Amino acid sequence: MSNVHYFGIRHHGPGSSQRLMAALQALQPECILVEGPADCSALLPMLAANDTRPPVALLAYTAEDATQSVFYPFAEYSPEYQATLYAIKHSTELAFIDVPVNIQLASQAQASDEAEQTQAEEDKTREGHDETRALTSDPIAVLANLAGYEDGEAWWNDLIEQSHGNDLEVFNAVSSAMAALRESINPAHPAIQRDLVREAYMRLEIAKAKKHCSGPIAVVCGAWHVPALQEKHTAKSDRELIKTLPAKLSAKKLKATWVPWTSARLSSASGYGAGVTAPMWYQHLWQQQNNANLVTHWLVKVTEQMRLIGQVVSTASVIEATRLCQTLAAVRGRPSVGFEEIREAVIACLCFGEAKIWQQIEAKVLLGAEVGEIPADAPLIPLIEDLQQQQKKLKLKPEALPRDLSLDLRSEAGEGKSVLLHRLNILDIPWGVLSDSGKSRGTFRENWRLTWQPEYAVKLVEHLVFGSTIAQAANTKMTEQMRTQRSLSKLASYVSGCLEAQLDQAASIGITLLEKRAAQSSDCIELLESIPPLIDVSRYGTARKISLGHIEELIERLTVQAAISIPYACRNLDDDEASHYHRALIASHHALLVTDWNGAVESQWWKALNTLVESGQTSLQLAGLAARLMYQADKMATSELELLLGKMLSAAVIPADAARYFDGFFSDAVDRLLYDDILLSAIEHWLVGLDETAFVECLPLFRRIFASLDAMERKRLIDRVLLGREQVSVEFAINERALQSWPQHLASISTLLNGGKQWQM
């Protein structure tokens, strides 16, 4: 009788873990063999370290190109993880038995060269192709669907976990089910060919273990592989089969380590296992496996999330949802409440039948935000290695406490630090934040506030899919974002970010996309919002030595397009729309003032603003803004403005409309009242003419606009109003005693400045 016992499990299956642990306790194996890369067995003990907290993942990659990598994620409820803990706790021999990662990574390079050939082979064997692909990716889900279940874990719980009797017999039943499924596969399918090679390798590894183990051997692997591992094959035939594998990479070219993982990432297929649709639900099943109130506890978690988004959920509704779960399970003939029943009960009882309410919390509840931890002595991933190398090179030490950093972009060190910080921001790692909110962009100086957070390492792991270096990952991520971005203004901001981070490849792609999208855009607000970031882009030509191509031509074209559409787009807007256009128009105008625009473009722009002033259909807030911009630029005579303000702020105009005009004219420019008598007189006459009701209604507007003045400016404005214009025309009053002593003070100062010799007055 063979001393090898096969345990076919579902990757990331809490039910599998429960049955597996019971089976191992009964079997007391001398050796445990786990599906996983054979050359990474030495890393397994780290899983049991005190400072390891799942979810974590085994990461293997090539030192020369970390984009060639493979992940093997482990959750707390993963059978492989629990088997590892059992082995280490009981001092049981433990090893991986699957194809080594140095061969898998070599296969990745080979697979990319053979991609077209593989596609052609799949097209030739299309019959049965989709079914075979589904079987190889998640065979348990296929069985569940055949039985009428939505979720493979639910089927597994109902028919496997709820069964009684010997645990070994349950796994034998699973093996029989998988054997029946494998009878319908297409043997010519590339995935099946790869599986056959893997299974041959695992059989050889099991045979090696049998030679030196006299006690029971437990093989923990995906249920799909069990029938193949149990089949009789000669060692010679298996060796012949694995000869098709590519040559191993040298040990120097291979790196492997444990990395923190996230619960949400467990929902994606990775490494040897398919993803699970609800990682936090499976975590709950594992942690509450012996709790008779498992469903109630889960509904309490759902209720907490619903209340956080402002939904009112009563205790009675939770009780009703619990009863509905149980009723649905009974009607459907299920031995226990499953995930489908809970979801439907939540929507019915807690969301009042509105599925959209459930969708607001679905990701939070099902995917979660759990982040794993790895041992302190685990090797580093390539992105962290690259970051540490750059930190050392640039002498930029990460610190937990905030500190300010001022960079001169004209120096090589300053430019290098700036580029690194900008690239990290693209990767969602805000180690540095521009303390001046970007006001120094386009100049030679940037001011940053640096604070390093430990979770930034996890962000680097998540972005490893974009590349093996900071530059490569940022380039790839920005390229993907720009290609899917439909907003012209956001696309322009992305290009600006690429130039800040010196991502030349992504910037070139972004500029091409900008030109294409600009030709297709006719939305005025989108055109206006795209102009400021593009002008920021054009200003990098001197400070960052970047080739900007056709950016200036593009700015001129967009400005003309916007100028033509402005008079029509700014008609008959509501207050919210007018405020949106107000912000976009003033930002574009201020940006254009610092450019070297040609005469035709400038003329077209001022013509558009003049139309806003003269048209009776223009929204009043925008008409006021256009009047102020023209007056500031001496495009409107003083007498003309006086007449205009007298008209728009007269008693004949409805106070609410006059307030809108006042808002548009003076927002962000109320300081002009300190020295412009015409503006001040117009405002005085309007305010004096308001009745009490209208004045009270306008108070919030006045407070908002005049809040931009500091204490000294407010005092000056009050003095101008109360004391008259001429008496406070000077900046300060002269004290008579100070005036008398001034010659003596001046003589003393001149002596100091002249090296002890008094200047001749």
mmCIF file of C-alpha atoms in Angstrom, residues 70-412:
data_model
loop_
_atom_site.group_PDB
_atom_site.id
_atom_site.type_symbol
_atom_site.label_atom_id
_atom_site.label_comp_id
_atom_site.label_asym_id
_atom_site.label_seq_id
_atom_site.Cartn_x
_atom_site.Cartn_y
_atom_site.Cartn_z
ATOM 1 C CA VAL A 70 5.784 35.361 -11.081
ATOM 2 C CA PHE A 71 3.732 35.722 -7.898
ATOM 3 C CA TYR A 72 2.411 32.985 -5.602
ATOM 4 C CA PRO A 73 -0.035 34.663 -3.165
ATOM 5 C CA PHE A 74 -1.008 33.160 0.187
ATOM 6 C CA ALA A 75 -3.949 34.187 2.375
ATOM 7 C CA GLU A 76 -4.495 33.104 5.954
ATOM 8 C CA TYR A 77 -7.126 30.675 4.699
ATOM 9 C CA SER A 78 -4.994 29.272 1.836
ATOM 10 C CA PRO A 79 -4.531 25.501 2.284
ATOM 11 C CA GLU A 80 -0.877 25.772 1.260
ATOM 12 C CA TYR A 81 -0.262 28.369 3.971
ATOM 13 C CA GLN A 82 -1.961 26.284 6.666
ATOM 14 C CA ALA A 83 -0.086 23.159 5.544
ATOM 15 C CA THR A 84 3.174 25.103 5.857
ATOM 16 C CA LEU A 85 2.329 26.256 9.385
ATOM 17 C CA TYR A 86 1.420 22.693 10.342
ATOM 18 C CA ALA A 87 4.701 21.313 8.994
ATOM 19 C CA ILE A 88 6.863 23.871 10.787
ATOM 20 C CA LYS A 89 4.932 23.531 14.043
ATOM 21 C CA HIS A 90 5.315 19.719 14.001
ATOM 22 C CA SER A 91 8.893 19.731 12.613
ATOM 23 C CA THR A 92 7.658 17.878 9.541
ATOM 24 C CA GLU A 93 9.737 17.817 6.373
ATOM 25 C CA LEU A 94 8.364 20.414 3.952
ATOM 26 C CA ALA A 95 9.074 21.179 0.291
ATOM 27 C CA PHE A 96 7.642 22.613 -2.909
ATOM 28 C CA ILE A 97 7.411 20.144 -5.813
ATOM 29 C CA ASP A 98 6.306 22.146 -8.859
ATOM 30 C CA VAL A 99 8.463 23.290 -11.788
ATOM 31 C CA PRO A 100 11.212 25.629 -10.493
ATOM 32 C CA VAL A 101 10.743 29.328 -11.103
ATOM 33 C CA ASN A 102 14.069 29.597 -12.918
ATOM 34 C CA ILE A 103 12.518 27.360 -15.584
ATOM 35 C CA GLN A 104 9.169 29.170 -15.452
ATOM 36 C CA LEU A 105 10.843 32.526 -16.004
ATOM 37 C CA ALA A 106 12.887 31.125 -18.863
ATOM 38 C CA SER A 107 9.599 29.879 -20.299
ATOM 39 C CA GLN A 108 8.133 33.389 -20.147
ATOM 40 C CA ALA A 109 10.737 34.722 -22.543
ATOM 41 C CA GLN A 110 10.256 31.733 -24.800
ATOM 42 C CA ALA A 111 6.477 32.111 -24.627
ATOM 43 C CA SER A 112 6.610 35.716 -25.843
ATOM 44 C CA ASP A 113 8.614 34.605 -28.886
ATOM 45 C CA GLU A 114 6.111 31.855 -29.612
ATOM 46 C CA ALA A 115 2.944 33.876 -28.948
ATOM 47 C CA GLU A 116 1.859 34.075 -32.570
ATOM 48 C CA GLN A 117 2.480 30.376 -33.116
ATOM 49 C CA THR A 118 0.505 29.485 -29.971
ATOM 50 C CA GLN A 119 -2.406 31.637 -31.123
ATOM 51 C CA ALA A 120 -2.432 29.842 -34.454
ATOM 52 C CA GLU A 121 -2.454 26.454 -32.696
ATOM 53 C CA GLU A 122 -5.342 27.557 -30.495
ATOM 54 C CA ASP A 123 -7.319 28.666 -33.544
ATOM 55 C CA LYS A 124 -6.813 25.256 -35.136
ATOM 56 C CA THR A 125 -8.071 23.512 -31.977
ATOM 57 C CA ARG A 126 -10.949 25.906 -31.329
ATOM 58 C CA GLU A 127 -13.390 23.035 -30.761
ATOM 59 C CA GLY A 128 -13.472 22.444 -27.027
ATOM 60 C CA HIS A 129 -11.011 25.323 -26.519
ATOM 61 C CA ASP A 130 -13.203 27.520 -24.270
ATOM 62 C CA GLU A 131 -14.313 24.557 -22.155
ATOM 63 C CA THR A 132 -10.741 23.382 -21.695
ATOM 64 C CA ARG A 133 -9.575 26.862 -20.743
ATOM 65 C CA ALA A 134 -12.296 27.103 -18.086
ATOM 66 C CA LEU A 135 -11.386 23.689 -16.712
ATOM 67 C CA THR A 136 -7.699 24.468 -16.382
ATOM 68 C CA SER A 137 -8.264 27.908 -14.787
ATOM 69 C CA ASP A 138 -10.824 26.863 -12.126
ATOM 70 C CA PRO A 139 -12.236 23.324 -12.407
ATOM 71 C CA ILE A 140 -14.162 23.588 -9.135
ATOM 72 C CA ALA A 141 -16.064 26.584 -10.520
ATOM 73 C CA VAL A 142 -16.990 24.466 -13.539
ATOM 74 C CA LEU A 143 -18.420 21.771 -11.267
ATOM 75 C CA ALA A 144 -20.305 24.439 -9.331
ATOM 76 C CA ASN A 145 -21.827 25.914 -12.476
ATOM 77 C CA LEU A 146 -22.891 22.460 -13.634
ATOM 78 C CA ALA A 147 -24.664 22.042 -10.297
ATOM 79 C CA GLY A 148 -26.405 25.413 -10.622
ATOM 80 C CA TYR A 149 -24.186 27.406 -8.229
ATOM 81 C CA GLU A 150 -22.827 30.885 -8.904
ATOM 82 C CA ASP A 151 -19.759 30.416 -6.731
ATOM 83 C CA GLY A 152 -17.320 27.495 -6.657
ATOM 84 C CA GLU A 153 -16.670 27.972 -2.965
ATOM 85 C CA ALA A 154 -20.401 27.682 -2.219
ATOM 86 C CA TRP A 155 -20.570 24.351 -4.042
ATOM 87 C CA TRP A 156 -17.432 23.202 -2.243
ATOM 88 C CA ASN A 157 -18.908 24.140 1.115
ATOM 89 C CA ASP A 158 -22.228 22.449 0.404
ATOM 90 C CA LEU A 159 -21.015 19.164 -1.030
ATOM 91 C CA ILE A 160 -17.571 18.782 0.512
ATOM 92 C CA GLU A 161 -17.324 20.747 3.738
ATOM 93 C CA GLN A 162 -20.763 19.802 5.006
ATOM 94 C CA SER A 163 -20.199 16.080 4.376
ATOM 95 C CA HIS A 164 -19.518 13.728 7.274
ATOM 96 C CA GLY A 165 -17.100 10.883 7.653
ATOM 97 C CA ASN A 166 -13.416 10.342 7.082
ATOM 98 C CA ASP A 167 -11.581 13.388 5.702
ATOM 99 C CA LEU A 168 -9.411 11.211 3.488
ATOM 100 C CA GLU A 169 -12.521 9.761 1.867
ATOM 101 C CA VAL A 170 -13.738 13.280 1.026
ATOM 102 C CA PHE A 171 -10.527 14.044 -0.843
ATOM 103 C CA ASN A 172 -10.834 10.726 -2.686
ATOM 104 C CA ALA A 173 -14.287 11.807 -3.839
ATOM 105 C CA VAL A 174 -12.860 15.098 -5.125
ATOM 106 C CA SER A 175 -10.176 13.191 -7.004
ATOM 107 C CA SER A 176 -12.845 11.085 -8.720
ATOM 108 C CA ALA A 177 -14.762 14.222 -9.761
ATOM 109 C CA MET A 178 -11.628 15.769 -11.255
ATOM 110 C CA ALA A 179 -10.835 12.550 -13.114
ATOM 111 C CA ALA A 180 -14.275 12.697 -14.721
ATOM 112 C CA LEU A 181 -13.726 16.322 -15.750
ATOM 113 C CA ARG A 182 -10.334 15.568 -17.287
ATOM 114 C CA GLU A 183 -11.918 13.056 -19.624
ATOM 115 C CA SER A 184 -13.524 15.906 -21.581
ATOM 116 C CA ILE A 185 -10.434 18.077 -22.062
ATOM 117 C CA ASN A 186 -8.752 18.809 -25.353
ATOM 118 C CA PRO A 187 -5.235 17.292 -25.046
ATOM 119 C CA ALA A 188 -3.907 19.547 -27.802
ATOM 120 C CA HIS A 189 -4.704 22.688 -25.830
ATOM 121 C CA PRO A 190 -1.494 24.571 -24.884
ATOM 122 C CA ALA A 191 -2.613 24.903 -21.246
ATOM 123 C CA ILE A 192 -3.084 21.131 -21.013
ATOM 124 C CA GLN A 193 0.337 20.568 -22.537
ATOM 125 C CA ARG A 194 1.859 22.800 -19.875
ATOM 126 C CA ASP A 195 -0.075 20.978 -17.144
ATOM 127 C CA LEU A 196 1.164 17.588 -18.347
ATOM 128 C CA VAL A 197 4.760 18.767 -18.098
ATOM 129 C CA ARG A 198 4.181 20.222 -14.622
ATOM 130 C CA GLU A 199 2.526 17.031 -13.438
ATOM 131 C CA ALA A 200 5.428 14.951 -14.742
ATOM 132 C CA TYR A 201 7.830 17.141 -12.767
ATOM 133 C CA MET A 202 5.733 16.810 -9.596
ATOM 134 C CA ARG A 203 5.592 12.990 -9.964
ATOM 135 C CA LEU A 204 9.373 12.879 -10.110
ATOM 136 C CA GLU A 205 9.648 15.055 -6.982
ATOM 137 C CA ILE A 206 7.172 12.804 -5.144
ATOM 138 C CA ALA A 207 9.200 9.748 -6.167
ATOM 139 C CA LYS A 208 12.331 11.341 -4.670
ATOM 140 C CA ALA A 209 10.520 11.943 -1.377
ATOM 141 C CA LYS A 210 9.310 8.313 -1.249
ATOM 142 C CA LYS A 211 12.898 7.048 -1.356
ATOM 143 C CA HIS A 212 13.923 8.648 1.946
ATOM 144 C CA CYS A 213 10.574 8.795 3.805
ATOM 145 C CA SER A 214 9.272 5.684 5.499
ATOM 146 C CA GLY A 215 6.205 7.363 6.987
ATOM 147 C CA PRO A 216 3.135 8.918 5.375
ATOM 148 C CA ILE A 217 3.654 11.604 2.736
ATOM 149 C CA ALA A 218 0.993 14.306 2.237
ATOM 150 C CA VAL A 219 0.808 15.944 -1.188
ATOM 151 C CA VAL A 220 -1.130 19.230 -1.150
ATOM 152 C CA CYS A 221 -1.966 20.460 -4.630
ATOM 153 C CA GLY A 222 -4.792 21.803 -6.753
ATOM 154 C CA ALA A 223 -7.592 19.261 -7.041
ATOM 155 C CA TRP A 224 -7.238 19.362 -10.831
ATOM 156 C CA HIS A 225 -3.790 17.724 -10.699
ATOM 157 C CA VAL A 226 -4.596 14.846 -8.323
ATOM 158 C CA PRO A 227 -5.780 12.297 -10.962
ATOM 159 C CA ALA A 228 -2.642 12.904 -13.041
ATOM 160 C CA LEU A 229 -0.338 12.561 -10.027
ATOM 161 C CA GLN A 230 -1.999 9.287 -9.064
ATOM 162 C CA GLU A 231 -1.610 7.786 -12.527
ATOM 163 C CA LYS A 232 1.107 5.208 -13.145
ATOM 164 C CA HIS A 233 3.961 6.663 -15.146
ATOM 165 C CA THR A 234 7.509 5.474 -15.498
ATOM 166 C CA ALA A 235 10.263 7.759 -14.353
ATOM 167 C CA LYS A 236 11.773 7.498 -17.828
ATOM 168 C CA SER A 237 8.617 8.778 -19.535
ATOM 169 C CA ASP A 238 8.350 11.671 -17.074
ATOM 170 C CA ARG A 239 11.981 12.634 -17.652
ATOM 171 C CA GLU A 240 11.398 12.584 -21.389
ATOM 172 C CA LEU A 241 8.404 14.857 -20.948
ATOM 173 C CA ILE A 242 10.201 17.463 -18.852
ATOM 174 C CA LYS A 243 13.012 17.649 -21.404
ATOM 175 C CA THR A 244 10.703 19.986 -23.329
ATOM 176 C CA LEU A 245 11.215 22.587 -20.606
ATOM 177 C CA PRO A 246 13.721 25.353 -21.373
ATOM 178 C CA ALA A 247 17.120 25.416 -19.718
ATOM 179 C CA LYS A 248 17.297 26.773 -16.183
ATOM 180 C CA LEU A 249 18.452 30.279 -15.529
ATOM 181 C CA SER A 250 21.658 30.545 -13.556
ATOM 182 C CA ALA A 251 21.278 31.095 -9.810
ATOM 183 C CA LYS A 252 22.818 34.578 -10.166
ATOM 184 C CA LYS A 253 20.046 35.648 -12.538
ATOM 185 C CA LEU A 254 17.208 34.546 -10.261
ATOM 186 C CA LYS A 255 15.849 36.348 -7.207
ATOM 187 C CA ALA A 256 12.989 35.313 -4.950
ATOM 188 C CA THR A 257 11.450 36.822 -1.847
ATOM 189 C CA TRP A 258 8.251 37.313 0.106
ATOM 190 C CA VAL A 259 6.360 40.544 -0.498
ATOM 191 C CA PRO A 260 3.337 42.091 1.246
ATOM 192 C CA TRP A 261 0.097 41.445 -0.598
ATOM 193 C CA THR A 262 -3.338 42.990 -0.307
ATOM 194 C CA SER A 263 -6.695 41.339 0.178
ATOM 195 C CA ALA A 264 -8.073 43.062 -2.907
ATOM 196 C CA ARG A 265 -5.285 41.595 -5.049
ATOM 197 C CA LEU A 266 -6.386 38.095 -4.017
ATOM 198 C CA SER A 267 -9.364 38.574 -6.312
ATOM 199 C CA SER A 268 -7.055 38.439 -9.343
ATOM 200 C CA ALA A 269 -5.679 35.241 -10.811
ATOM 201 C CA SER A 270 -1.958 35.021 -10.061
ATOM 202 C CA GLY A 271 0.700 32.324 -9.887
ATOM 203 C CA TYR A 272 -0.761 28.856 -9.571
ATOM 204 C CA GLY A 273 -4.223 29.835 -8.408
ATOM 205 C CA ALA A 274 -7.328 31.524 -9.684
ATOM 206 C CA GLY A 275 -8.530 34.608 -7.851
ATOM 207 C CA VAL A 276 -11.436 34.531 -5.422
ATOM 208 C CA THR A 277 -14.352 36.870 -5.898
ATOM 209 C CA ALA A 278 -14.760 37.824 -2.226
ATOM 210 C CA PRO A 279 -11.493 37.558 -0.250
ATOM 211 C CA MET A 280 -12.959 39.100 2.915
ATOM 212 C CA TRP A 281 -15.920 36.726 2.882
ATOM 213 C CA TYR A 282 -13.523 33.767 2.736
ATOM 214 C CA GLN A 283 -11.465 35.322 5.515
ATOM 215 C CA HIS A 284 -14.651 35.546 7.570
ATOM 216 C CA LEU A 285 -15.494 31.895 6.862
ATOM 217 C CA TRP A 286 -12.061 30.847 8.077
ATOM 218 C CA GLN A 287 -11.999 32.973 11.217
ATOM 219 C CA GLN A 288 -15.588 32.148 12.222
ATOM 220 C CA GLN A 289 -15.536 28.484 11.195
ATOM 221 C CA ASN A 290 -16.663 27.307 14.645
ATOM 222 C CA ASN A 291 -19.130 30.128 15.243
ATOM 223 C CA ALA A 292 -22.798 29.184 14.999
ATOM 224 C CA ASN A 293 -23.632 32.876 14.375
ATOM 225 C CA LEU A 294 -21.314 33.222 11.398
ATOM 226 C CA VAL A 295 -23.965 34.803 9.164
ATOM 227 C CA THR A 296 -25.058 37.289 11.824
ATOM 228 C CA HIS A 297 -21.479 38.436 12.394
ATOM 229 C CA TRP A 298 -21.054 39.023 8.655
ATOM 230 C CA LEU A 299 -24.279 41.036 8.472
ATOM 231 C CA VAL A 300 -23.016 43.196 11.340
ATOM 232 C CA LYS A 301 -19.902 44.019 9.283
ATOM 233 C CA VAL A 302 -22.072 44.899 6.301
ATOM 234 C CA THR A 303 -24.239 47.111 8.503
ATOM 235 C CA GLU A 304 -21.213 49.008 9.813
ATOM 236 C CA GLN A 305 -20.113 49.842 6.264
ATOM 237 C CA MET A 306 -23.602 50.946 5.271
ATOM 238 C CA ARG A 307 -23.829 53.287 8.235
ATOM 239 C CA LEU A 308 -20.452 54.785 7.307
ATOM 240 C CA ILE A 309 -21.876 55.906 3.957
ATOM 241 C CA GLY A 310 -24.874 57.485 5.672
ATOM 242 C CA GLN A 311 -27.447 54.718 5.278
ATOM 243 C CA VAL A 312 -29.853 54.182 8.156
ATOM 244 C CA VAL A 313 -29.959 50.492 9.094
ATOM 245 C CA SER A 314 -32.023 49.314 12.042
ATOM 246 C CA THR A 315 -31.386 46.283 14.204
ATOM 247 C CA ALA A 316 -34.763 44.939 13.127
ATOM 248 C CA SER A 317 -33.634 45.027 9.491
ATOM 249 C CA VAL A 318 -30.533 43.012 10.350
ATOM 250 C CA ILE A 319 -32.644 40.411 12.133
ATOM 251 C CA GLU A 320 -34.981 40.242 9.142
ATOM 252 C CA ALA A 321 -31.993 39.809 6.782
ATOM 253 C CA THR A 322 -30.704 36.935 8.930
ATOM 254 C CA ARG A 323 -34.067 35.171 8.710
ATOM 255 C CA LEU A 324 -34.299 35.748 4.963
ATOM 256 C CA CYS A 325 -30.829 34.201 4.455
ATOM 257 C CA GLN A 326 -31.916 31.063 6.243
ATOM 258 C CA THR A 327 -35.237 30.907 4.370
ATOM 259 C CA LEU A 328 -33.562 31.252 0.975
ATOM 260 C CA ALA A 329 -31.081 28.487 1.818
ATOM 261 C CA ALA A 330 -33.934 26.200 2.903
ATOM 262 C CA VAL A 331 -35.995 26.896 -0.235
ATOM 263 C CA ARG A 332 -32.994 26.144 -2.426
ATOM 264 C CA GLY A 333 -32.215 22.951 -0.573
ATOM 265 C CA ARG A 334 -28.783 24.086 0.612
ATOM 266 C CA PRO A 335 -27.321 22.664 3.822
ATOM 267 C CA SER A 336 -26.133 26.080 4.967
ATOM 268 C CA VAL A 337 -26.457 29.748 4.096
ATOM 269 C CA GLY A 338 -24.179 30.741 1.225
ATOM 270 C CA PHE A 339 -22.852 33.975 -0.112
ATOM 271 C CA GLU A 340 -25.604 34.335 -2.714
ATOM 272 C CA GLU A 341 -28.329 34.173 -0.062
ATOM 273 C CA ILE A 342 -26.599 36.769 2.103
ATOM 274 C CA ARG A 343 -26.123 39.189 -0.780
ATOM 275 C CA GLU A 344 -29.758 38.929 -1.839
ATOM 276 C CA ALA A 345 -30.963 39.331 1.745
ATOM 277 C CA VAL A 346 -28.801 42.429 2.241
ATOM 278 C CA ILE A 347 -30.159 44.064 -0.908
ATOM 279 C CA ALA A 348 -33.743 43.209 0.044
ATOM 280 C CA CYS A 349 -33.715 44.057 3.764
ATOM 281 C CA LEU A 350 -30.886 46.554 4.293
ATOM 282 C CA CYS A 351 -30.822 48.297 0.905
ATOM 283 C CA PHE A 352 -34.604 48.325 0.467
ATOM 284 C CA GLY A 353 -34.289 46.542 -2.853
ATOM 285 C CA GLU A 354 -31.797 49.073 -4.279
ATOM 286 C CA ALA A 355 -28.830 47.159 -5.671
ATOM 287 C CA LYS A 356 -26.941 50.434 -6.192
ATOM 288 C CA ILE A 357 -26.713 50.944 -2.423
ATOM 289 C CA TRP A 358 -25.055 47.552 -2.107
ATOM 290 C CA GLN A 359 -22.676 48.430 -4.934
ATOM 291 C CA GLN A 360 -21.412 51.431 -2.946
ATOM 292 C CA ILE A 361 -20.006 49.167 -0.230
ATOM 293 C CA GLU A 362 -19.433 45.978 -2.218
ATOM 294 C CA ALA A 363 -15.725 46.522 -2.851
ATOM 295 C CA LYS A 364 -15.063 47.572 0.737
ATOM 296 C CA VAL A 365 -16.957 44.620 2.179
ATOM 297 C CA LEU A 366 -15.853 41.879 -0.211
ATOM 298 C CA LEU A 367 -12.341 42.951 -1.228
ATOM 299 C CA GLY A 368 -11.258 44.843 1.878
ATOM 300 C CA ALA A 369 -8.069 46.833 2.394
ATOM 301 C CA GLU A 370 -5.956 44.328 4.338
ATOM 302 C CA VAL A 371 -2.193 44.606 3.808
ATOM 303 C CA GLY A 372 0.185 41.808 4.719
ATOM 304 C CA GLU A 373 3.543 42.018 6.443
ATOM 305 C CA ILE A 374 6.750 40.156 5.646
ATOM 306 C CA PRO A 375 9.737 39.196 7.823
ATOM 307 C CA ALA A 376 12.331 41.882 8.348
ATOM 308 C CA ASP A 377 15.056 39.635 6.887
ATOM 309 C CA ALA A 378 13.191 38.919 3.625
ATOM 310 C CA PRO A 379 15.092 39.935 0.449
ATOM 311 C CA LEU A 380 13.903 43.121 -1.266
ATOM 312 C CA ILE A 381 11.853 43.448 -4.467
ATOM 313 C CA PRO A 382 13.391 45.156 -7.541
ATOM 314 C CA LEU A 383 11.433 48.427 -7.265
ATOM 315 C CA ILE A 384 12.509 48.858 -3.640
ATOM 316 C CA GLU A 385 16.081 48.001 -4.613
ATOM 317 C CA ASP A 386 15.971 50.627 -7.360
ATOM 318 C CA LEU A 387 14.504 53.198 -4.974
ATOM 319 C CA GLN A 388 17.145 52.534 -2.320
ATOM 320 C CA GLN A 389 19.905 52.844 -4.911
ATOM 321 C CA GLN A 390 18.542 56.211 -6.038
ATOM 322 C CA GLN A 391 18.076 57.379 -2.451
ATOM 323 C CA LYS A 392 21.724 56.542 -1.770
ATOM 324 C CA LYS A 393 22.923 58.165 -4.989
ATOM 325 C CA LEU A 394 20.899 61.348 -4.419
ATOM 326 C CA LYS A 395 21.569 61.400 -0.637
ATOM 327 C CA LEU A 396 17.841 61.499 -0.031
ATOM 328 C CA LYS A 397 17.198 59.596 3.173
ATOM 329 C CA PRO A 398 13.612 58.519 3.969
ATOM 330 C CA GLU A 399 12.426 59.869 7.310
ATOM 331 C CA ALA A 400 9.146 59.393 9.156
ATOM 332 C CA LEU A 401 9.011 62.977 10.460
ATOM 333 C CA PRO A 402 8.112 65.728 7.962
ATOM 334 C CA ARG A 403 10.946 67.877 6.688
ATOM 335 C CA ASP A 404 11.188 70.611 4.056
ATOM 336 C CA LEU A 405 13.395 70.319 0.995
ATOM 337 C CA SER A 406 14.187 73.140 -1.422
ATOM 338 C CA LEU A 407 15.566 72.058 -4.810
ATOM 339 C CA ASP A 408 17.443 74.062 -7.429
ATOM 340 C CA LEU A 409 16.616 72.478 -10.778
ATOM 341 C CA ARG A 410 19.730 73.974 -12.378
ATOM 342 C CA SER A 411 21.923 71.594 -10.386
ATOM 343 C CA GLU A 412 22.230 67.935 -11.297
#
